[in-house]
Amino acid sequence: MSDLVTVVGIGADGWAGLSPAARRELHAAEVLMGSARQLALVPEPTAERVAWPSPLLPALPALIASHQGRRVCVLASGDPMFHGIGTTLVRLLGADRVRVLPHPSSVSLACARLGWAADQVEVVSLVTRPVESVHTAIHEGRRVLVLSADGRTPAQVAALLTARGYGGSPMTVLERLGAAEERVISGTAGRWPLSVAHDLNIVAVECRVDAGVVPLPCVPGLPDGAFEHDGQLTKSEVRAVTLSRLAPAPGELLWDVGAGAGSVAIEWMRGHPANRAVAVEGHPERAERIARNARGLGVPGLNVVTGTAPEALAGLEPPDAVFIGGGVTIPGVVEGCWEALRPGGRLVANAVTVESEAVLASWHGELGGDLVRLAVSRAAPVGGFTGWRPMMPVTIWTVVKPVLPEVER
């Protein structure tokens, strides 16, 4: 039992809200760890009290190791396995060395107060993420719960909703849920009355789009106007086909090489919150534009690398998929991407010039795969009538890297 770390979830109601089992664990602990606020909720035990250092994560392994052989109990807010320290300790120590006694999470308590079905609510944590992460959860009629970083978060969420065209959305801030000092503040995003709330709060939003605002869809192929760009943009129809060929799955990593406006990487990440992407772009102004687009479309975690392939690819984590939107004629780009690609991964490259098409045709002859030529025309005025204005045809090469059988030993 000495190597077992017990994690006890505790609410704003403190000791009074703990189960008998949780209280027994706290009484039996030799070392009690947690934030200063959490430690203050527990009556003085005989245990040694250790307040979390800042920053916590780099110091945590040594801190746990320094108390090896003693009964260690860690305090966590609410459910330790829901955006909590419990998940961090399991990653660090393994599930067999961590015992978790959960408390109702702030999400459960908020849904109970509001009468919301927990399984029909989108949850976004801003504890360690920027406020722009909320963008992907904003859709007409959806209910969203935002886990706040501090008392400034509600006003930041209200400002973001208003700028996005959801200023009429009802907002409720629930402070210190479960405590005797619990407080509920309600209003709308566009007329939010509170500049700073209590640091311990959760934000509830019922998304309502303002009149005249066109909501962004969830599927690939966002309107071209959703992106800031200088013309170097994979157009909506081509982008939708390209993403279908890249076949994103939750948790996978994409390299977007020659990213331009970053549209493919951004839509890849919007497909699932666990998806990751690296956008490689040689022009510094475009790289800055990619970062702005990523923040504005709800994926501020996009890793933007300013540099030219293949040199800029060195040291990057091997990808599950690669999109080459520009630079296929540069020596070493396709080779570098193919070599780095994980077995079973997909490589998709687009070409619009004769020279780049020739490169793709050559690689198709060597590695196989699939070649598609996509021609799109959009309706446009022709005098007093309407005609078709063709876009430049795009050749799309798709190839899957073989999974080699294991060598028999």
C-alpha angles and dihedrals in degrees: 000000000000092000093049118102114205118207116201121195114219131185134210087270088069123193094359092062097050123106120240089253092054092048091051091053092051092049091049095048120111092192124033117195130186145101119308089252093052094045090053090059092063122076114243108283127182089256123111108253120224119186117208114262121227120271092031107186099061091048098043101086094052092042093055092043092052090064097045113148094028129099103261122192121187124201119219134180111256113315107013091204095055107080086319145125090266093074091049092052092048090053090049101042106017128251093273091064098048126073116191127202104186129207122202108285123237087251092057092047093047093049090049092052094046099039091238123151104244093212091059098051128096112223122205122182117210093174091108101004134078121260091250087076087080092069096084092054095053110104131140112275096007124130116223131189115200120200103217127225092208144325093299094061098084093056090046091052091048091051092049093050092049093049090048092054098260098106092131093060113123111240130195125188116200113198127199094353112211096014124113087245093055112148134187122203121187135188141112127288094243093052101032107167102201125074095183128018131188110293091240101069145121125211122222118198131186102198115229119172117221120243113276095019115123110217119227115246126236096228125084117271103067114188112276088238090065088074130066105227146151095224095286094111134125099237121240100257094043091044092055091052092044093053091048088056092047087055099202118211126190114283097013126135124231130196111209102195117195086012100183103182092359093241097142094047091046094050090045089057093043088058093074133358091235094056118108132196143183117209112203114197129164098202111080093210091053091046090055089047091053090054091051091049091049093052093045093051097046105260105100089155092075108127108228115198115193107211145084124270137270092028093045091056094066113114096011120134110264109263132230090214137013130203117193106196096163138012103044089137092057110101113252098016099104092037092051093048093047093049093049095046115107118243109273090024125134127237118196123181128182127206133186102170130072090240095052091044089055090054092051091048090053093050090046088056091051103039103019120216128132132311120200129176113208121197119185128185125190126203114251138168116276105187105300092341138065125251140168119270110196122219120216110283114250125212113211121198117194125184133167119216110236121246105231118219116251114264111248114242 
